[in-house]
mmCIF file of N, CA, C and O in Angstrom:
data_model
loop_
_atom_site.group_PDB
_atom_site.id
_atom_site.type_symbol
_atom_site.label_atom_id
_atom_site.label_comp_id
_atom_site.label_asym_id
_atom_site.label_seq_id
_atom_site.Cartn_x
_atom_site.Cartn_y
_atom_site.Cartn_z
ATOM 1 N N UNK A 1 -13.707 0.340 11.814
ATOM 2 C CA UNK A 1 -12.689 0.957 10.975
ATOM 3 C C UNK A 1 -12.984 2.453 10.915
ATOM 4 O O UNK A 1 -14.110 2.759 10.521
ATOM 5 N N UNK A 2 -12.061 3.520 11.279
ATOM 6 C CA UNK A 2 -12.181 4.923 11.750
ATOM 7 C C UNK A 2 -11.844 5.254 9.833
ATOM 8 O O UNK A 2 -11.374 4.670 8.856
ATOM 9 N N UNK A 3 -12.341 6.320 10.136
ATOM 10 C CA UNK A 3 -12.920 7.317 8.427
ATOM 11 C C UNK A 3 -11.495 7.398 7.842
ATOM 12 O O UNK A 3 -11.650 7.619 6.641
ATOM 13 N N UNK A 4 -10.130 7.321 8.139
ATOM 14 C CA UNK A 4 -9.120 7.281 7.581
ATOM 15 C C UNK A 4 -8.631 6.573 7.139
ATOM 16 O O UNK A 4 -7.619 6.750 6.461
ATOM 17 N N UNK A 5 -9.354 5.145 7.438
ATOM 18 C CA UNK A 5 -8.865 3.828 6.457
ATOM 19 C C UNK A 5 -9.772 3.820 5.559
ATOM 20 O O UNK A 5 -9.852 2.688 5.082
ATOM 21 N N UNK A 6 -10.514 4.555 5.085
ATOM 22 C CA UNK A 6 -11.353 4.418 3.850
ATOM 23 C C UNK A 6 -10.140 5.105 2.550
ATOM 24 O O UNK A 6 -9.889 4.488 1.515
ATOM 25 N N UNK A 7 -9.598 6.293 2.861
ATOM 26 C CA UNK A 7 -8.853 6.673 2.168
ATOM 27 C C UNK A 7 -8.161 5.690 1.185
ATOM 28 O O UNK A 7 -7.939 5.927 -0.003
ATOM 29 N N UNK A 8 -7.753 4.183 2.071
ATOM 30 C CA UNK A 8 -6.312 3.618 1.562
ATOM 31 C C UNK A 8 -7.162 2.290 0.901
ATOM 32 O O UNK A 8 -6.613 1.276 0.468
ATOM 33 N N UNK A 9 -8.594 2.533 0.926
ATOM 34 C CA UNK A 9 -9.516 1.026 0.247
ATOM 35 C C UNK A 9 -9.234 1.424 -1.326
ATOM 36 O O UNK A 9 -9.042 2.421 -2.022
ATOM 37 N N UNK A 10 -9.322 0.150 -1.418
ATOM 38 C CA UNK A 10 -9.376 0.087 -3.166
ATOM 39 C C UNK A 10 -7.723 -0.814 -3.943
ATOM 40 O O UNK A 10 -7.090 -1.784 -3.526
ATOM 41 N N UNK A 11 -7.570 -0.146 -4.874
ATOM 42 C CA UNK A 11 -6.065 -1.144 -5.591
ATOM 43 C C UNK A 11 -5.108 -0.361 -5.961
ATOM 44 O O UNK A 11 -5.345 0.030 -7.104
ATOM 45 N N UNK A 12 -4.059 0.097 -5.519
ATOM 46 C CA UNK A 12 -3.098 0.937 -5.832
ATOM 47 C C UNK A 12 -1.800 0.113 -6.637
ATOM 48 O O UNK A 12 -1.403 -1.005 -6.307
ATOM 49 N N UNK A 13 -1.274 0.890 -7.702
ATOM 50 C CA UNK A 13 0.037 0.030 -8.230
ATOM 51 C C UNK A 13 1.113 1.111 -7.854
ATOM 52 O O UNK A 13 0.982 2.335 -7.834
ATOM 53 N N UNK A 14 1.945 0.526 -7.632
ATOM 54 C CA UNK A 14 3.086 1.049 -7.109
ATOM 55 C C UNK A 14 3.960 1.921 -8.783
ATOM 56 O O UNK A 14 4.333 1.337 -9.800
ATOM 57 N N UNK A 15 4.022 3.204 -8.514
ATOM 58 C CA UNK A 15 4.570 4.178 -9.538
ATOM 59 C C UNK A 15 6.193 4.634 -9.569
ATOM 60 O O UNK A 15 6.858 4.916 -10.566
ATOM 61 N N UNK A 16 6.600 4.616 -8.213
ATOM 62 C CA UNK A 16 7.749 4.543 -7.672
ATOM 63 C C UNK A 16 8.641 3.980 -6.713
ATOM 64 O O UNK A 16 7.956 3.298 -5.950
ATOM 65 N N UNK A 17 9.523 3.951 -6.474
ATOM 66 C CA UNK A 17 10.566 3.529 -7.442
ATOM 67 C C UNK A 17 9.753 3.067 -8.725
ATOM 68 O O UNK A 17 8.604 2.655 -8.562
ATOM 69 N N UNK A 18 10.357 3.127 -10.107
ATOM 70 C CA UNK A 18 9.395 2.635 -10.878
ATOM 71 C C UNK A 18 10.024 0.555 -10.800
ATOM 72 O O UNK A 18 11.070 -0.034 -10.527
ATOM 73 N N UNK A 19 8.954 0.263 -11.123
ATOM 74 C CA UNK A 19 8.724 -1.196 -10.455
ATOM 75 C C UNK A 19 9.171 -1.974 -12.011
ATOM 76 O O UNK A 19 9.759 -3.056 -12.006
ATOM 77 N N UNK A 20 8.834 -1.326 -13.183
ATOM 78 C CA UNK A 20 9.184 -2.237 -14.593
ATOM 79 C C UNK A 20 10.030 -2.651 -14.415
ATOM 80 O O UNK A 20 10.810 -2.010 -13.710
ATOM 81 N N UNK A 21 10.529 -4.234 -15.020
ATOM 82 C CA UNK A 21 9.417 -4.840 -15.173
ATOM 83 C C UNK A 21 8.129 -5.196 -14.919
ATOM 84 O O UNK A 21 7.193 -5.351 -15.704
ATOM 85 N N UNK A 22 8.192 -5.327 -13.555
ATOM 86 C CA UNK A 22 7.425 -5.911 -12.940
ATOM 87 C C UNK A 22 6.114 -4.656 -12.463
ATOM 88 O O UNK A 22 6.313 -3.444 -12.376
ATOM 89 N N UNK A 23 4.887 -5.323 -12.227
ATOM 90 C CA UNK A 23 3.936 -4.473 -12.262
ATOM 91 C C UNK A 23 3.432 -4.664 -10.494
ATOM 92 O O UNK A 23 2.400 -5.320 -10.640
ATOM 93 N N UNK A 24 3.556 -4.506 -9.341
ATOM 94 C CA UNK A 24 3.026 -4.097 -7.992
ATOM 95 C C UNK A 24 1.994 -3.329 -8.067
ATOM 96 O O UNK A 24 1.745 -2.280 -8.660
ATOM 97 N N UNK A 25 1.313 -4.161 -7.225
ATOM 98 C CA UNK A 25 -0.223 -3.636 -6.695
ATOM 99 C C UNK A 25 -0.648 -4.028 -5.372
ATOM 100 O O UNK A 25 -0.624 -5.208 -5.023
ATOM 101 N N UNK A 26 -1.060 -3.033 -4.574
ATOM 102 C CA UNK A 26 -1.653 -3.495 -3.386
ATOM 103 C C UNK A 26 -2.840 -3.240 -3.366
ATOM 104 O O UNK A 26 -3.021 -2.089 -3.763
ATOM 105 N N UNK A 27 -4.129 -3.956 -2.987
ATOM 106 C CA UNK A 27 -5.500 -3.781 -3.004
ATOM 107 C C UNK A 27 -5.768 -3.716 -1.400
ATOM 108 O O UNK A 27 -4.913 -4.300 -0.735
ATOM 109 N N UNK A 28 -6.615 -3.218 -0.821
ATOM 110 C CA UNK A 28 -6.681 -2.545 0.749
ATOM 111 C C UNK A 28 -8.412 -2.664 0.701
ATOM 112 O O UNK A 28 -9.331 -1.959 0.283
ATOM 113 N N UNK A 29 -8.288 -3.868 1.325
ATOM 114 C CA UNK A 29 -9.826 -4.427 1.412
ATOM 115 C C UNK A 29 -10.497 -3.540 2.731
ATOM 116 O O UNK A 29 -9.804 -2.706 3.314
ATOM 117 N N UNK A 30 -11.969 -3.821 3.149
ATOM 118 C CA UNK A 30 -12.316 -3.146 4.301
ATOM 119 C C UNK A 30 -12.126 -3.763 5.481
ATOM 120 O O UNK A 30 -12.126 -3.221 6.587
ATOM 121 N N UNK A 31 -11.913 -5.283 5.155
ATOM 122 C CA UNK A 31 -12.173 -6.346 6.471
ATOM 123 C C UNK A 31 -10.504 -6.208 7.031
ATOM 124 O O UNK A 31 -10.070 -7.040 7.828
ATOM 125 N N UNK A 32 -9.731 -5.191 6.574
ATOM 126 C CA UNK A 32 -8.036 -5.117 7.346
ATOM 127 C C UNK A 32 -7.592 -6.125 6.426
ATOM 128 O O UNK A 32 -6.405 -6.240 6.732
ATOM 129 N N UNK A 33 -7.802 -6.870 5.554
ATOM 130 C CA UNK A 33 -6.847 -7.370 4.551
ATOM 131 C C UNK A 33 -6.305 -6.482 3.625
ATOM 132 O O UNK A 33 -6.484 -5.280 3.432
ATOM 133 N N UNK A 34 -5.404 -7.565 2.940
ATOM 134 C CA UNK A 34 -4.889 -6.322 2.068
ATOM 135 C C UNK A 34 -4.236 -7.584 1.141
ATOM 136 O O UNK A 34 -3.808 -8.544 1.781
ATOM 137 N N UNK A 35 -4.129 -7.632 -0.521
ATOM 138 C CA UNK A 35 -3.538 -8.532 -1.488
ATOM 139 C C UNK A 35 -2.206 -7.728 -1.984
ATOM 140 O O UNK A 35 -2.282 -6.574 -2.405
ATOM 141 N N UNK A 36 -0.767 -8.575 -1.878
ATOM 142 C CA UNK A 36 0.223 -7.599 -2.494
ATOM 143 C C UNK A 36 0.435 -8.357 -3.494
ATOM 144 O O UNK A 36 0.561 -9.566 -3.299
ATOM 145 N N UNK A 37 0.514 -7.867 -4.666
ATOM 146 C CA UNK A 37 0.893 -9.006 -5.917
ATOM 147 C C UNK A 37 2.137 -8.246 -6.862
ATOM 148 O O UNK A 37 2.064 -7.050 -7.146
ATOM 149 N N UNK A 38 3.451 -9.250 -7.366
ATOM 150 C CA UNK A 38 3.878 -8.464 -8.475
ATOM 151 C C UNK A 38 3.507 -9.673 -9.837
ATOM 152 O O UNK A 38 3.703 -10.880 -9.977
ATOM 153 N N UNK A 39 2.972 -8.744 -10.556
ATOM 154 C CA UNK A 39 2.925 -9.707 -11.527
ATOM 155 C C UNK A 39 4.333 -10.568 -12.172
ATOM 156 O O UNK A 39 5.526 -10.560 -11.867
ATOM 157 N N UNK A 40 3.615 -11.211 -13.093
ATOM 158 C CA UNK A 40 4.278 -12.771 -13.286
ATOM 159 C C UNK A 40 5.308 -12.836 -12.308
ATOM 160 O O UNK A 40 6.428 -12.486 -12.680
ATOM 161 N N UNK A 41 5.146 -13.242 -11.047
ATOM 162 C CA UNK A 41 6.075 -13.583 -9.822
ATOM 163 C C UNK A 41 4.770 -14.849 -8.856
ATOM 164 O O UNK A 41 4.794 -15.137 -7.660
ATOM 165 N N UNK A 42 4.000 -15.235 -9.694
ATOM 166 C CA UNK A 42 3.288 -16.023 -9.138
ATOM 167 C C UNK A 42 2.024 -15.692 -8.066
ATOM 168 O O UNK A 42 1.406 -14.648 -8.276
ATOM 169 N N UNK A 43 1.614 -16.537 -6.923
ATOM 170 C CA UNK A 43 0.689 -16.290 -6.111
ATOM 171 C C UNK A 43 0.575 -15.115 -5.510
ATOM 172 O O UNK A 43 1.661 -14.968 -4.950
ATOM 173 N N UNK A 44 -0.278 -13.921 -5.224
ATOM 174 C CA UNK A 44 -0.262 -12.499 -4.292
ATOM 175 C C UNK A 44 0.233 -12.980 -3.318
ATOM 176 O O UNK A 44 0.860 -14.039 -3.323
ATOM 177 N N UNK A 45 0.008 -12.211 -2.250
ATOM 178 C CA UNK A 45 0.618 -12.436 -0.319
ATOM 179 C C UNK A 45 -0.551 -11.688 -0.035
ATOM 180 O O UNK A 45 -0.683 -10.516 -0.389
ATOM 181 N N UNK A 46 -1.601 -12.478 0.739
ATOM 182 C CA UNK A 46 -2.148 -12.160 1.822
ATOM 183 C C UNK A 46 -1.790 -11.586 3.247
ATOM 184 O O UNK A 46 -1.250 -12.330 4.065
ATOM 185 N N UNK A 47 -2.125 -10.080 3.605
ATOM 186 C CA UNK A 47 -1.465 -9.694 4.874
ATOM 187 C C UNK A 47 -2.732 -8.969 5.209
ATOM 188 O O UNK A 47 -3.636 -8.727 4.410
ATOM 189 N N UNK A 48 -2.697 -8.643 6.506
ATOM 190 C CA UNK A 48 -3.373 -7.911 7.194
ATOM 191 C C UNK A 48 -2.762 -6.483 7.339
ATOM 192 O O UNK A 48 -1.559 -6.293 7.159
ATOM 193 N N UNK A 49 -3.634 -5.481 7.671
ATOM 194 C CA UNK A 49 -3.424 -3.944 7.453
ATOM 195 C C UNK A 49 -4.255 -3.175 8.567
ATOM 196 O O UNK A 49 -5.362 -3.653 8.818
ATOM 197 N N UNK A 50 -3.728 -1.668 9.497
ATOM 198 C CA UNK A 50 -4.523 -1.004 9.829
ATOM 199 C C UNK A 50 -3.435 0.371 10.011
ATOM 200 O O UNK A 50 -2.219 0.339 9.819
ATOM 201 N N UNK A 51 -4.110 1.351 10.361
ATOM 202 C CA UNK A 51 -3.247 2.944 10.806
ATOM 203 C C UNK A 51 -3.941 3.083 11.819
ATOM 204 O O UNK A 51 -5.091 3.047 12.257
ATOM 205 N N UNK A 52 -2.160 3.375 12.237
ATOM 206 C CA UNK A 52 -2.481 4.050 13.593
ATOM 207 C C UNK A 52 -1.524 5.140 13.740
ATOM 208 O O UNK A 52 -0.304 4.980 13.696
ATOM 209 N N UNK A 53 -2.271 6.539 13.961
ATOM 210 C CA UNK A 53 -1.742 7.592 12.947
ATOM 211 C C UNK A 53 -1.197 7.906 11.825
ATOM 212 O O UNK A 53 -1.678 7.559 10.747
ATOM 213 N N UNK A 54 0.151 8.780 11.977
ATOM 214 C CA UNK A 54 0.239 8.625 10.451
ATOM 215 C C UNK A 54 1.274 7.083 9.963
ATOM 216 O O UNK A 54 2.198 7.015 9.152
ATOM 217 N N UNK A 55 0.866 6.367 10.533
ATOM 218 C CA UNK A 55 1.420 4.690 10.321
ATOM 219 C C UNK A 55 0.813 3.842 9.607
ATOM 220 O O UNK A 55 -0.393 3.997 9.800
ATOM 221 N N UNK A 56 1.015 2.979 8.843
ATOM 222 C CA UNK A 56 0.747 2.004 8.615
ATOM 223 C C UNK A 56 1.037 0.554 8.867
ATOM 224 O O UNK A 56 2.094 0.045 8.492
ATOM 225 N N UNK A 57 0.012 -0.179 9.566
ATOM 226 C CA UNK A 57 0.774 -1.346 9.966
ATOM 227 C C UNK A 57 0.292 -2.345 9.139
ATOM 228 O O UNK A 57 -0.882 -2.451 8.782
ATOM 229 N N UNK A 58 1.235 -3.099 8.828
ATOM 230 C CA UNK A 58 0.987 -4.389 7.643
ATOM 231 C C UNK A 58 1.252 -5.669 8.385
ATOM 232 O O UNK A 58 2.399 -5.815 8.805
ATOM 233 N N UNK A 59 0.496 -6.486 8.582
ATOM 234 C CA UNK A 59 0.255 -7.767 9.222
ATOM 235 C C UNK A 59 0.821 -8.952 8.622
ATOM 236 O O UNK A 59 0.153 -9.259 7.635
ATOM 237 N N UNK A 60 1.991 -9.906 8.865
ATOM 238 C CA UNK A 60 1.932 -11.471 8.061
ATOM 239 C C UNK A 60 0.875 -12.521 9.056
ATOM 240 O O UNK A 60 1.314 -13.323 9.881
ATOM 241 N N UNK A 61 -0.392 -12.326 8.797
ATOM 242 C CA UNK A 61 -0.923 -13.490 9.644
ATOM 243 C C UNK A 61 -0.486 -14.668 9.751
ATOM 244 O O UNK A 61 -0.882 -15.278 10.744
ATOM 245 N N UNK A 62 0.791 -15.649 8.466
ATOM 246 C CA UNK A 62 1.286 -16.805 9.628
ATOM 247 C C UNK A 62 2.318 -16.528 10.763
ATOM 248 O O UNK A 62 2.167 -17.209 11.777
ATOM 249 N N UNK A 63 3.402 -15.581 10.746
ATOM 250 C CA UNK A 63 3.976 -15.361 11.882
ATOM 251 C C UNK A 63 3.499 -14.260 12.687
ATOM 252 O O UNK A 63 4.060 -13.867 13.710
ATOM 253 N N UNK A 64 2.548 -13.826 12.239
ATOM 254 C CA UNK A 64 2.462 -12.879 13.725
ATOM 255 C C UNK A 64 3.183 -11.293 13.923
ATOM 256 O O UNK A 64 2.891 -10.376 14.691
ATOM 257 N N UNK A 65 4.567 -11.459 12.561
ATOM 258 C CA UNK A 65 5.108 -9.919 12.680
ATOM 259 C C UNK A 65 4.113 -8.983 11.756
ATOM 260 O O UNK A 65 3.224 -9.166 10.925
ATOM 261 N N UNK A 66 4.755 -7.914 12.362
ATOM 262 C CA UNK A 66 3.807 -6.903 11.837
ATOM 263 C C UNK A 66 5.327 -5.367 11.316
ATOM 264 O O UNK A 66 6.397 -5.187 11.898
ATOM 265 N N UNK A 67 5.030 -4.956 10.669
ATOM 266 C CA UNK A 67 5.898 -3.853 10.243
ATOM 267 C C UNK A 67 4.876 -2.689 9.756
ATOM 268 O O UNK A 67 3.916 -2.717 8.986
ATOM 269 N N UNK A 68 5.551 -1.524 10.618
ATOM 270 C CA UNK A 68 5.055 -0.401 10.443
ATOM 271 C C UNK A 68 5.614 0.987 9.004
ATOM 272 O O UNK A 68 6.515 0.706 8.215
ATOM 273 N N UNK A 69 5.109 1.928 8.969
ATOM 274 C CA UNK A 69 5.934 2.285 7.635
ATOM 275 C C UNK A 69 4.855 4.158 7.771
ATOM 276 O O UNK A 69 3.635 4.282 7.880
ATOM 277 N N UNK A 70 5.693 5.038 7.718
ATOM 278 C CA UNK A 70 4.951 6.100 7.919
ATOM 279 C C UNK A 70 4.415 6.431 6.269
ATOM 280 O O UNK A 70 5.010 6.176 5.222
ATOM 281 N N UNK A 71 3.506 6.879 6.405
ATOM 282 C CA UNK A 71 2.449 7.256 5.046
ATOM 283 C C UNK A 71 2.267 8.830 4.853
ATOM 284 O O UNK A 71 2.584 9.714 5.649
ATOM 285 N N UNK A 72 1.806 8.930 3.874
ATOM 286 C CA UNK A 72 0.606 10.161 3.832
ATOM 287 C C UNK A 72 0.304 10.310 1.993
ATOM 288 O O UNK A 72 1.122 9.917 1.162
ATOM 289 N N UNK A 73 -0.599 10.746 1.757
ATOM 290 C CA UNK A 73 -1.127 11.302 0.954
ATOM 291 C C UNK A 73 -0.998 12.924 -0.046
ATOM 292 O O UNK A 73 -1.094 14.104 0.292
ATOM 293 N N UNK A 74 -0.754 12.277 -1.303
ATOM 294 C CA UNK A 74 -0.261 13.380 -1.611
ATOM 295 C C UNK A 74 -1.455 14.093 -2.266
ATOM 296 O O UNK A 74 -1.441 15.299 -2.514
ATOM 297 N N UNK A 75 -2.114 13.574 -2.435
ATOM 298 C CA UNK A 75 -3.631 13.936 -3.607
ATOM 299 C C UNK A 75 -4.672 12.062 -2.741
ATOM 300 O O UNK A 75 -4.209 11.125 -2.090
ATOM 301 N N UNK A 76 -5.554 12.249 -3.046
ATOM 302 C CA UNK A 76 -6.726 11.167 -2.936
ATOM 303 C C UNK A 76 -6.228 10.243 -3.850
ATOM 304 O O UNK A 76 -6.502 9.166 -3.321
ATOM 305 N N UNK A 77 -5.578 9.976 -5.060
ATOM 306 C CA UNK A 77 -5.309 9.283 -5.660
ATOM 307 C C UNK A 77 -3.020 9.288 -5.627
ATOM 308 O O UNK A 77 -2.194 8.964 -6.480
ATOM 309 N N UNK A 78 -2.952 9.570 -4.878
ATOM 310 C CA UNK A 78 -1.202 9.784 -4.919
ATOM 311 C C UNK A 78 -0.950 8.792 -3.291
ATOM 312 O O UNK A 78 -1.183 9.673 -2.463
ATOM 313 N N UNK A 79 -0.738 7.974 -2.774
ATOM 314 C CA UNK A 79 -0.644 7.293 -1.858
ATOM 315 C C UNK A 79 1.667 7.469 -1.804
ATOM 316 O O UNK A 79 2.485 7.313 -2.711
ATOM 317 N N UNK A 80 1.829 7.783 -0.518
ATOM 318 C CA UNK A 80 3.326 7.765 -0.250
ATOM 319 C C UNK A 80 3.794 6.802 0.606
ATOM 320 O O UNK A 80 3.381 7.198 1.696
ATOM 321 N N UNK A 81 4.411 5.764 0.796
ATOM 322 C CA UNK A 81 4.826 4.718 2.085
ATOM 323 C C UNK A 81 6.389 5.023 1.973
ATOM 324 O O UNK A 81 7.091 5.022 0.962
ATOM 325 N N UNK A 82 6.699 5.257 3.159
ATOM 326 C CA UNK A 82 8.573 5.491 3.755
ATOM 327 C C UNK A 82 8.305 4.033 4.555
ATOM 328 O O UNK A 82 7.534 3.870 5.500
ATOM 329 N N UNK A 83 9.094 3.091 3.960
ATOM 330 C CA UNK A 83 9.684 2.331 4.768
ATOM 331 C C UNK A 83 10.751 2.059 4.547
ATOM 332 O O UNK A 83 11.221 1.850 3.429
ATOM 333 N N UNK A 84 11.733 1.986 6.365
ATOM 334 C CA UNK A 84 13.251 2.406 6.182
ATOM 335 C C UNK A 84 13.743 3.288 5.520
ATOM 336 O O UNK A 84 13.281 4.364 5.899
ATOM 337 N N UNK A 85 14.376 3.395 4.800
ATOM 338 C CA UNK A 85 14.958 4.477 4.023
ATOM 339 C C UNK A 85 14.322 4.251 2.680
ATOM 340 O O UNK A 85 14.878 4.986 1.865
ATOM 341 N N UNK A 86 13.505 3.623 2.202
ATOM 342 C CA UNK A 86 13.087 3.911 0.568
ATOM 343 C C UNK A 86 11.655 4.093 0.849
ATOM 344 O O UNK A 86 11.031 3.674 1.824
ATOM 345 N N UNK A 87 11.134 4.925 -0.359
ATOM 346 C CA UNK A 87 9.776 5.850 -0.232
ATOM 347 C C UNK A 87 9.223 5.002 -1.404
ATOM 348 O O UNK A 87 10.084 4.320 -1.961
ATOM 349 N N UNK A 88 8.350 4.933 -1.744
ATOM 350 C CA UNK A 88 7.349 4.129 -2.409
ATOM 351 C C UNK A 88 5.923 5.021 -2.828
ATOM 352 O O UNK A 88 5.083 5.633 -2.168
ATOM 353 N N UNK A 89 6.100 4.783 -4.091
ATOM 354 C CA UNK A 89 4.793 6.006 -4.271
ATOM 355 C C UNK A 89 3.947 5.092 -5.217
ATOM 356 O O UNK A 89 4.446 4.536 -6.195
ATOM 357 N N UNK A 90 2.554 4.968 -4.839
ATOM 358 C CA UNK A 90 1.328 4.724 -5.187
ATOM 359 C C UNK A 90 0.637 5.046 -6.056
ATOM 360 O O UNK A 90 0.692 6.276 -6.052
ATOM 361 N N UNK A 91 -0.182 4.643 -7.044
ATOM 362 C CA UNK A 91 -1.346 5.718 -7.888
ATOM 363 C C UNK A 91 -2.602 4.586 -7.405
ATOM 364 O O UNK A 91 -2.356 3.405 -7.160
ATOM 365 N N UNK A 92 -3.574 5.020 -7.348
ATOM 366 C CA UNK A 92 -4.643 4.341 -7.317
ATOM 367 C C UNK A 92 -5.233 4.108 -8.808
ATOM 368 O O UNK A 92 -5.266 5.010 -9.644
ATOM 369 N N UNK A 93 -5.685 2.823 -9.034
ATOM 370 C CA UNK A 93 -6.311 2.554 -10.043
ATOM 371 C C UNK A 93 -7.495 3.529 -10.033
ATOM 372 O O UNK A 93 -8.321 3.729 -9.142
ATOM 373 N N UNK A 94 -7.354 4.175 -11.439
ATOM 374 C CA UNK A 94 -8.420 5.247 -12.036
ATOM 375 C C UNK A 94 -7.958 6.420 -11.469
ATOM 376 O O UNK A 94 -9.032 7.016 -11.551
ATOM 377 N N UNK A 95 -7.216 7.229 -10.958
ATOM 378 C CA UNK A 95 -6.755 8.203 -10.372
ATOM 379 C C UNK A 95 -6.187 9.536 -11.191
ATOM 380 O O UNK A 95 -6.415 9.825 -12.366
ATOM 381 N N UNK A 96 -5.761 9.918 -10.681
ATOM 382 C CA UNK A 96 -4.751 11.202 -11.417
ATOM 383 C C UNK A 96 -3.218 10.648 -11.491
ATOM 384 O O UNK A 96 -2.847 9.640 -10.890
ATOM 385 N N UNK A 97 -2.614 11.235 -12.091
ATOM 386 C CA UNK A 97 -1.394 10.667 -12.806
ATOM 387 C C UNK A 97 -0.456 11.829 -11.807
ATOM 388 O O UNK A 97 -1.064 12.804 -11.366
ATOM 389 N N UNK A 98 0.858 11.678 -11.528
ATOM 390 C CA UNK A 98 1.821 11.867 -11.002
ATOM 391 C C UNK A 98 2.054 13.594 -12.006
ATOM 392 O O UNK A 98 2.058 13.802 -13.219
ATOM 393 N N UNK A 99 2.195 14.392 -11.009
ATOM 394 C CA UNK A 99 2.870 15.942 -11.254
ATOM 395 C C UNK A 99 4.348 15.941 -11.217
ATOM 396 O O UNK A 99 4.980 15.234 -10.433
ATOM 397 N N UNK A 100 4.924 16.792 -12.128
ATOM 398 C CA UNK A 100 6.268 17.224 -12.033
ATOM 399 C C UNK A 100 6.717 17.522 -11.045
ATOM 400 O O UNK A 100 7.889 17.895 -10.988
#
């Protein structure tokens, strides 16, 4: 695992779109897993994860697809995902809070 997937380890909840009710979190293990959970919506989803540039690829290990989604970083704790046309913004648990 190359020094740029360390960036995306740890548990991020999703800040935008804002998600309330519901609370989204993705946790970005080291072994290329990754847990997506929204709360009270039942069991997480196990997927697989890696970058390749500024990409992110997210794995369903029972079928085999994979979907890509361009990223970047707005701060160490500000995580951005564009997939398709909607942007998705991140905070990492314990982080800095979102700027005007």
């Amino acid at each position: 695992m190359d020094q740029g997937h360390h960036d995306f380890l740890g548990e991020w909840q999703q800040v935008e779109p804002d998600a309330s009710p519901l609370s989204v979190t993705v946790d970005f293990q080291k072994n290329g897993r990754m847990t997506w959970a929204i709360a009270q919506q039942g069991q997480p989803i196990e997927l697989g994860w890696r970058v390749e540039g500024s990409n992110l690829i997210v794995a369903q290990p029972e079928s085999g697809e994979e979907n890509a989604s361009r990223f970047r970083f707005e701060s160490p704790s500000i995580l951005v995902v564009e997939f398709g046309k909607q942007t998705f913004v991140y905070r990492r648990f314990g982080g800095d809070t979102l700027s005007a």
